[in-house]
CSV table of C-alpha atoms and ligand atoms in Angstrom, one decimal:
chain,number,residue,atom,x,y,z
A,1,MET,CA,98.9,114.4,109.8
A,2,LYS,CA,99.1,115.2,106.2
A,3,ILE,CA,101.2,114.0,103.2
A,4,ILE,CA,103.4,117.0,102.3
A,5,GLY,CA,105.8,115.5,99.8
A,6,THR,CA,106.3,112.4,97.6
A,7,GLY,CA,109.1,110.9,95.5
A,8,SER,CA,109.8,107.7,93.6
A,9,VAL,CA,112.5,105.9,91.8
A,10,LEU,CA,112.4,103.0,89.3
A,11,PRO,CA,115.3,100.9,88.1
A,12,LYS,CA,116.4,101.7,84.6
A,13,LYS,CA,116.1,98.2,83.1
A,14,ILE,CA,112.7,97.6,81.4
A,15,VAL,CA,111.7,94.1,80.7
A,16,THR,CA,108.8,93.6,78.3
A,17,ASN,CA,106.5,90.6,78.0
A,18,GLU,CA,108.1,89.8,74.7
A,19,MET,CA,111.5,89.6,76.4
A,20,LEU,CA,110.0,87.2,78.9
A,21,SER,CA,108.5,85.0,76.2
A,22,GLN,CA,112.0,84.4,74.8
A,23,PHE,CA,113.0,82.3,77.8
A,24,LEU,CA,109.6,81.3,79.4
A,25,ASP,CA,106.6,79.4,78.0
A,26,THR,CA,104.4,82.6,78.1
A,27,SER,CA,103.1,85.3,75.8
A,28,ASP,CA,102.4,89.0,75.8
A,29,GLU,CA,98.8,88.0,75.2
A,30,TRP,CA,98.5,85.8,78.3
A,31,ILE,CA,100.3,88.3,80.6
A,32,THR,CA,98.4,91.3,79.3
A,33,THR,CA,94.9,89.8,79.5
A,34,ARG,CA,95.4,88.0,82.8
A,35,THR,CA,97.4,90.7,84.7
A,36,GLY,CA,97.4,94.0,82.8
A,37,VAL,CA,101.2,94.1,82.9
A,38,LYS,CA,103.0,95.0,79.6
A,39,SER,CA,106.5,95.7,81.0
A,40,ARG,CA,108.2,96.2,84.3
A,41,HIS,CA,111.3,97.9,85.7
A,42,VAL,CA,113.7,95.4,87.3
A,43,ILE,CA,116.9,95.9,89.3
A,44,SER,CA,120.1,95.1,87.3
A,45,ASP,CA,123.1,97.0,88.7
A,46,GLU,CA,121.3,99.3,91.1
A,47,LYS,CA,121.3,98.8,94.8
A,48,LEU,CA,117.9,99.0,96.5
A,49,GLU,CA,119.2,101.2,99.3
A,50,ASP,CA,120.4,103.8,96.8
A,51,MET,CA,117.0,103.9,95.1
A,52,ALA,CA,115.4,104.2,98.5
A,53,ILE,CA,117.7,107.1,99.5
A,54,ASP,CA,117.0,108.8,96.1
A,55,ALA,CA,113.2,108.5,96.6
A,56,ALA,CA,113.5,109.9,100.1
A,57,GLN,CA,115.5,112.9,99.0
A,58,LYS,CA,113.0,113.6,96.2
A,59,ALA,CA,110.1,113.5,98.7
A,60,LEU,CA,112.0,115.8,101.1
A,61,ALA,CA,112.6,118.2,98.3
A,62,ASP,CA,109.0,118.1,97.3
A,63,ALA,CA,107.9,118.7,100.9
A,64,GLY,CA,110.4,121.6,101.2
A,65,ILE,CA,111.9,120.4,104.4
A,66,SER,CA,115.3,119.1,105.3
A,67,GLU,CA,116.5,115.8,106.7
A,68,ALA,CA,117.2,117.6,110.0
A,69,ASP,CA,113.5,118.3,110.3
A,70,LEU,CA,112.6,114.6,110.4
A,71,ASP,CA,111.4,113.0,113.7
A,72,TYR,CA,111.0,109.5,112.5
A,73,ILE,CA,111.7,107.3,109.5
A,74,ILE,CA,109.6,104.2,108.7
A,75,CYS,CA,110.9,101.9,106.0
A,76,SER,CA,108.6,99.2,104.5
A,77,ASN,CA,110.5,96.3,102.9
A,78,VAL,CA,110.1,92.6,102.3
A,79,VAL,CA,113.6,91.6,101.1
A,80,ASN,CA,116.9,93.3,100.4
A,81,GLU,CA,120.5,92.2,100.5
A,82,TYR,CA,121.0,93.1,104.1
A,83,ILE,CA,119.5,91.0,106.9
A,84,THR,CA,120.9,93.6,109.3
A,85,PRO,CA,121.2,96.5,109.7
A,86,GLN,CA,117.7,97.6,109.0
A,87,LEU,CA,117.1,99.4,105.7
A,88,SER,CA,115.7,102.5,107.5
A,89,CYS,CA,119.1,103.0,109.2
A,90,ILE,CA,120.9,102.8,105.8
A,91,ILE,CA,118.4,105.4,104.4
A,92,GLN,CA,118.9,107.6,107.5
A,93,GLY,CA,122.7,107.6,106.9
A,94,GLY,CA,122.2,108.2,103.2
A,95,ILE,CA,120.1,111.3,103.6
A,96,GLY,CA,122.0,112.5,106.7
A,97,ALA,CA,119.2,112.4,109.1
A,98,SER,CA,119.6,111.6,112.8
A,99,CYS,CA,116.1,110.7,114.0
A,100,PRO,CA,115.0,107.2,115.1
A,101,CYS,CA,114.0,104.8,112.4
A,102,ILE,CA,112.2,101.5,112.1
A,103,ASP,CA,111.6,98.8,109.4
A,104,ILE,CA,108.3,97.0,108.9
A,105,ASN,CA,107.5,94.0,106.7
A,106,CYS,CA,103.8,94.0,106.0
A,107,ALA,CA,104.3,92.8,102.4
A,108,CYS,CA,102.4,94.8,99.8
A,109,ALA,CA,100.3,96.5,102.4
A,110,GLY,CA,103.4,98.1,104.0
A,111,PHE,CA,102.6,101.8,103.0
A,112,ILE,CA,99.2,101.6,104.7
A,113,PHE,CA,100.6,100.0,107.8
A,114,ALA,CA,103.4,102.6,107.9
A,115,LEU,CA,100.8,105.4,107.7
A,116,ASP,CA,98.9,103.8,110.6
A,117,LEU,CA,102.1,103.6,112.6
A,118,ALA,CA,102.9,107.2,111.9
A,119,GLU,CA,99.4,108.3,112.8
A,120,SER,CA,99.8,106.8,116.3
A,121,HIS,CA,103.0,108.9,116.8
A,122,TYR,CA,101.1,112.0,115.7
A,123,LYS,CA,98.2,111.2,118.0
A,124,ALA,CA,100.7,110.8,120.9
A,125,GLY,CA,102.2,114.2,120.0
A,126,LYS,CA,105.6,112.7,119.5
A,127,VAL,CA,106.4,113.8,115.9
A,128,LYS,CA,106.1,116.7,113.5
A,129,ASN,CA,107.6,115.3,110.4
A,130,VAL,CA,107.8,111.6,109.4
A,131,LEU,CA,109.4,110.0,106.3
A,132,ILE,CA,108.0,106.8,105.0
A,133,VAL,CA,110.0,104.9,102.4
A,134,CYS,CA,108.8,101.8,100.7
A,135,ALA,CA,111.7,100.0,98.9
A,136,GLU,CA,111.1,96.7,97.2
A,137,GLU,CA,112.9,94.3,94.9
A,138,PRO,CA,110.2,91.6,94.5
A,139,SER,CA,111.9,90.6,91.2
A,140,ARG,CA,114.5,88.8,93.4
A,141,MET,CA,111.9,86.6,95.1
A,142,PRO,CA,110.5,84.2,92.5
A,143,ASP,CA,112.1,81.4,90.5
A,144,TRP,CA,112.6,83.0,87.1
A,145,ALA,CA,111.8,79.7,85.5
A,146,ASP,CA,108.3,79.8,87.1
A,147,ARG,CA,106.0,81.6,84.7
A,148,ARG,CA,103.2,81.8,87.3
A,149,THR,CA,105.1,84.2,89.5
A,150,CYS,CA,108.1,85.9,87.8
A,151,VAL,CA,106.0,87.8,85.2
A,152,LEU,CA,104.1,89.6,87.9
A,153,PHE,CA,106.7,91.8,89.6
A,154,GLY,CA,108.7,95.0,89.1
A,155,ASP,CA,111.0,96.8,91.5
A,156,GLY,CA,111.1,100.4,92.8
A,157,ALA,CA,111.0,102.8,95.7
A,158,GLY,CA,108.3,105.2,96.7
A,159,ALA,CA,108.5,107.8,99.5
A,160,ALA,CA,106.2,110.2,101.3
A,161,VAL,CA,106.9,112.9,103.8
A,162,LEU,CA,104.3,113.6,106.5
A,163,GLY,CA,103.7,116.9,108.3
A,164,PRO,CA,101.1,118.1,110.8
A,165,GLY,CA,97.6,118.3,109.6
A,166,ASP,CA,94.1,116.8,109.8
A,167,ASN,CA,94.0,115.1,106.5
A,168,ILE,CA,93.7,111.4,107.4
A,169,LYS,CA,90.0,110.6,107.7
A,170,SER,CA,90.3,106.9,108.5
A,171,ILE,CA,92.7,104.0,108.4
A,172,LYS,CA,91.6,100.4,108.7
A,173,LEU,CA,93.9,97.4,108.8
A,174,SER,CA,93.4,93.7,108.9
A,175,SER,CA,95.5,90.5,109.2
A,176,SER,CA,94.4,86.9,108.8
A,177,SER,CA,97.0,84.2,108.9
A,178,ALA,CA,97.2,82.2,105.6
A,179,THR,CA,100.8,81.3,105.4
A,180,ASP,CA,100.5,78.7,102.7
A,181,ARG,CA,99.0,81.0,100.1
A,182,LEU,CA,101.9,83.3,99.5
A,183,TRP,CA,105.3,82.6,101.0
A,184,GLN,CA,109.0,82.3,100.6
A,185,MET,CA,111.7,80.8,102.8
A,186,ARG,CA,115.5,81.2,103.0
A,187,ARG,CA,118.1,79.0,104.6
A,188,LEU,CA,120.1,80.6,107.4
A,189,GLN,CA,123.8,80.0,108.1
A,190,PRO,CA,124.5,76.5,109.4
A,191,THR,CA,125.7,76.0,113.0
A,192,PRO,CA,127.3,73.0,114.7
A,193,PHE,CA,124.0,72.5,116.6
A,194,VAL,CA,121.2,72.9,114.0
A,195,THR,CA,119.7,69.5,113.2
A,196,LYS,CA,116.4,70.5,111.5
A,197,GLU,CA,116.0,70.6,107.7
A,198,GLU,CA,116.1,74.1,106.1
A,199,GLU,CA,115.7,75.0,102.5
A,200,ASP,CA,115.7,77.9,100.1
A,201,VAL,CA,112.2,78.1,98.5
A,202,PRO,CA,111.5,80.8,96.0
A,203,LEU,CA,108.2,82.7,96.1
A,204,GLN,CA,105.2,80.4,96.1
A,205,MET,CA,101.7,81.6,95.4
A,206,LYS,CA,98.3,80.2,95.1
A,207,GLY,CA,97.2,82.9,92.6
A,208,GLN,CA,93.5,82.3,92.5
A,209,GLU,CA,93.2,82.2,96.3
A,210,VAL,CA,95.2,85.4,96.6
A,211,PHE,CA,93.1,87.0,93.9
A,212,LYS,CA,89.8,86.2,95.8
A,213,PHE,CA,91.2,87.4,99.1
A,214,ALA,CA,92.5,90.6,97.5
A,215,VAL,CA,89.1,91.6,96.0
A,216,LYS,CA,87.2,90.8,99.2
A,217,ALA,CA,89.6,92.4,101.6
A,218,ALA,CA,90.2,95.6,99.6
A,219,GLU,CA,86.5,96.3,99.2
A,220,LYS,CA,85.8,95.6,102.8
A,221,ASP,CA,88.7,97.8,104.0
A,222,VAL,CA,87.7,100.7,101.7
A,223,ARG,CA,84.1,100.5,102.8
A,224,ARG,CA,85.1,100.5,106.5
A,225,THR,CA,87.1,103.7,106.0
A,226,LEU,CA,84.2,105.3,104.2
A,227,GLU,CA,81.8,104.4,106.9
A,228,GLU,CA,84.0,105.8,109.7
A,229,ALA,CA,84.4,109.1,107.8
A,230,ASP,CA,80.7,109.2,107.0
A,231,CYS,CA,81.4,109.2,103.2
A,232,THR,CA,80.0,107.2,100.3
A,233,PRO,CA,82.0,105.7,97.4
A,234,ASP,CA,80.8,108.6,95.2
A,235,ASP,CA,82.5,111.1,97.5
A,236,VAL,CA,86.0,109.7,96.7
A,237,ASP,CA,87.8,111.5,93.9
A,238,HIS,CA,90.6,109.0,93.3
A,239,TYR,CA,91.0,105.3,94.2
A,240,LEU,CA,94.7,104.4,94.4
A,241,LEU,CA,94.8,100.6,94.7
A,242,HIS,CA,97.7,98.3,95.0
A,243,GLN,CA,98.9,97.5,91.5
A,244,ALA,CA,98.8,93.7,91.6
A,245,ASN,CA,96.5,92.8,88.8
A,246,ILE,CA,94.3,94.9,86.6
A,247,ARG,CA,91.5,92.4,87.0
A,248,ILE,CA,91.6,92.8,90.8
A,249,ILE,CA,91.4,96.6,90.3
A,250,ASP,CA,88.5,96.2,87.8
A,251,SER,CA,86.6,93.9,90.2
A,252,ILE,CA,86.9,96.3,93.1
A,253,ARG,CA,85.9,99.2,90.8
A,254,HIS,CA,82.8,97.3,89.6
A,255,SER,CA,81.7,96.4,93.1
A,256,MET,CA,82.2,100.0,94.2
A,257,GLU,CA,80.2,101.0,91.1
A,258,GLN,CA,82.7,103.8,90.3
A,259,PRO,CA,83.9,105.1,86.9
A,260,LYS,CA,87.3,104.0,85.5
A,261,GLU,CA,88.7,107.6,85.5
A,262,LYS,CA,88.8,107.5,89.3
A,263,PHE,CA,91.2,104.5,89.3
A,264,PRO,CA,94.6,105.6,88.0
A,265,THR,CA,96.9,102.7,87.2
A,266,ASN,CA,100.6,102.1,86.4
A,267,ILE,CA,100.6,98.3,86.5
A,268,GLU,CA,100.9,98.4,82.7
A,269,ASP,CA,104.5,99.4,82.8
A,270,HIS,CA,105.5,98.8,86.5
A,271,GLY,CA,104.0,95.4,87.4
A,272,ASN,CA,103.5,94.6,91.1
A,273,SER,CA,106.2,96.5,93.1
A,274,SER,CA,104.9,95.2,96.5
A,275,SER,CA,104.6,98.0,99.1
A,276,SER,CA,106.2,100.5,96.8
A,277,SER,CA,103.3,100.3,94.5
A,278,CYS,CA,101.0,102.7,96.4
A,279,PRO,CA,103.5,105.5,97.0
A,280,ILE,CA,104.9,105.2,93.5
A,281,LEU,CA,101.4,105.6,92.1
A,282,LEU,CA,100.7,108.5,94.5
A,283,ASP,CA,103.9,110.3,93.4
A,284,GLU,CA,103.2,109.8,89.7
A,285,CYS,CA,99.6,111.1,90.1
A,286,ARG,CA,100.9,114.1,92.0
A,287,LYS,CA,103.5,114.9,89.4
A,288,ALA,CA,100.9,114.5,86.6
A,289,GLY,CA,98.8,117.2,88.3
A,290,ARG,CA,96.0,114.8,88.9
A,291,PHE,CA,95.1,116.0,92.5
A,292,GLN,CA,93.4,119.2,93.5
A,293,SER,CA,93.7,120.5,97.0
A,294,GLY,CA,90.8,119.0,99.0
A,295,ASP,CA,90.4,115.9,96.8
A,296,LEU,CA,89.4,112.8,98.7
A,297,ILE,CA,91.7,109.8,98.1
A,298,SER,CA,91.1,106.2,99.0
A,299,MET,CA,94.2,104.0,99.0
A,300,SER,CA,94.1,100.2,99.6
A,301,ALA,CA,96.6,97.4,99.5
A,302,PHE,CA,96.8,93.7,100.4
A,303,GLY,CA,99.5,91.1,100.5
A,304,ALA,CA,101.2,88.0,102.0
A,305,GLY,CA,100.2,87.2,105.5
A,306,PHE,CA,97.4,87.8,104.6
A,307,VAL,CA,97.4,91.5,105.5
A,308,SER,CA,95.4,94.3,104.1
A,309,GLY,CA,94.5,97.9,104.8
A,310,ALA,CA,92.9,101.1,103.4
A,311,VAL,CA,93.3,104.7,104.2
A,312,LEU,CA,91.0,107.6,103.3
A,313,PHE,CA,92.7,111.0,103.2
A,314,GLU,CA,92.2,114.5,101.9
A,315,TRP,CA,94.9,115.9,99.5
B,401,UT7,O1,100.7,91.6,95.8
B,401,UT7,C1,99.8,90.5,96.1
B,401,UT7,C2,100.4,89.3,95.4
B,401,UT7,N1,99.7,88.6,94.4
B,401,UT7,C3,98.6,88.8,93.7
B,401,UT7,O2,97.8,89.8,93.9
B,401,UT7,C4,98.2,87.8,92.7
B,401,UT7,C5,96.8,87.4,92.6
B,401,UT7,N2,96.5,86.5,91.6
B,401,UT7,C6,96.6,86.7,90.3
B,401,UT7,O3,96.9,87.9,89.9
B,401,UT7,C7,96.3,85.7,89.3
B,401,UT7,O4,95.8,84.5,90.0
B,401,UT7,C8,97.5,85.3,88.4
B,401,UT7,C9,97.8,86.4,87.5
B,401,UT7,C10,98.7,85.0,89.3
B,401,UT7,C11,97.2,84.0,87.6
B,401,UT7,O5,96.0,84.2,86.8
B,401,UT7,P1,94.8,83.2,86.8
B,401,UT7,O6,93.8,83.7,85.8
B,401,UT7,O7,94.4,83.0,88.2
B,401,UT7,O8,95.5,81.9,86.2
B,401,UT7,P2,95.7,80.4,86.8
B,401,UT7,O9,96.8,80.5,87.9
B,401,UT7,O10,94.4,79.8,87.0
B,401,UT7,O11,96.4,79.7,85.5
B,401,UT7,C12,95.6,79.5,84.3
B,401,UT7,C13,96.6,78.8,83.3
B,401,UT7,C14,97.3,77.6,83.9
B,401,UT7,O12,97.4,76.6,82.9
B,401,UT7,P3,96.5,75.3,82.9
B,401,UT7,O13,96.8,74.7,84.2
B,401,UT7,O14,95.1,75.9,82.8
B,401,UT7,O15,96.9,74.6,81.7
B,401,UT7,C15,98.7,78.2,84.2
B,401,UT7,O16,99.7,77.2,84.1
B,401,UT7,O17,97.6,79.7,82.9
B,401,UT7,C16,98.8,79.2,83.0
B,401,UT7,N3,99.8,80.2,83.3
B,401,UT7,C17,100.5,80.9,82.3
B,401,UT7,N4,100.4,80.7,81.0
B,401,UT7,C18,101.2,81.6,80.3
B,401,UT7,C19,100.2,80.7,84.5
B,401,UT7,N5,101.1,81.7,84.3
B,401,UT7,C20,101.3,81.8,83.0
B,401,UT7,C21,102.1,82.6,82.2
B,401,UT7,N6,102.0,82.5,80.8
B,401,UT7,N7,102.9,83.6,82.7
């Protein structure tokens, strides 16, 4: 398979670090030096599903195919206002497609897991065109009085259309259960029979542990894909890493001994947009004319679970 189109959409509301410091005990200096984030786009009056549909339509237009050509839609999402139906069905209706669709929740690594799922369908000969949409509103997860978490996130939707090709060189995934490091719970509707305690807990994160996991997992995943494709870190033209923290990106870059120019970033004005982060970055780089045909791209993401994955592909 091959990526033949991309699209992305961000909410219009931009929240700067200065704005946060007006109601939180934080500062632009702390957020910038510890995370790299200067501002983020957050949902105000937008609906996530509308942003997802818009991103999907942009990716279809870029690919030059119509919704009727789609054989499968995969949506990566952690939270949205609907518990059911699945977001992919809402996107399907919004773009007027009629193919089967599925939602996955693989936290920030959702785009890589979606590519892996799509690849299995290609290998089974079941699909010609697949749409992946990552739509996330992580700004709705933390307690906005908790300076350790709420400053990190931004919302958005990123989409990619896949077509037939031989451009995926390797995909590697990993999961290792660590459910007390990054988690959130919500209370369900009461029933006359439920006797257990349930509570609403906003996003909880042991930041330093997630940081260490991220650096280790990303480097390992990227190296495994390179090994499988018989490539070296120098062969890669662009490293598109999950935009969670500039210090995580810098650590991976240093251990891979690669120049800064190979690591495009948008964390400065997007923050961490969960699984949307990779496809939004991909779309922005494409639109900026950063990729030449034949360029080798390494993409890697990690998140709650823990889960992580990397993909090596040719543009
Ligand atoms: O998509 C995957 C999800 N998450 C991640 O990838 C996050 C990975 N982790 C990180 O990015 C970093 O661990 C953080 C950015 C979350 C935190 O940075 P850190 O350098 O690990 O800081 P820390 O948690 O060790 O906190 C250092 C200090 C603490 O104060 P004390 O206890 O030393 O007095 C915090 O209370 O910084 C304080 N702090 C803040 N100060 C100002 C924490 N958040 C803030 C804040 N503003 N927003």
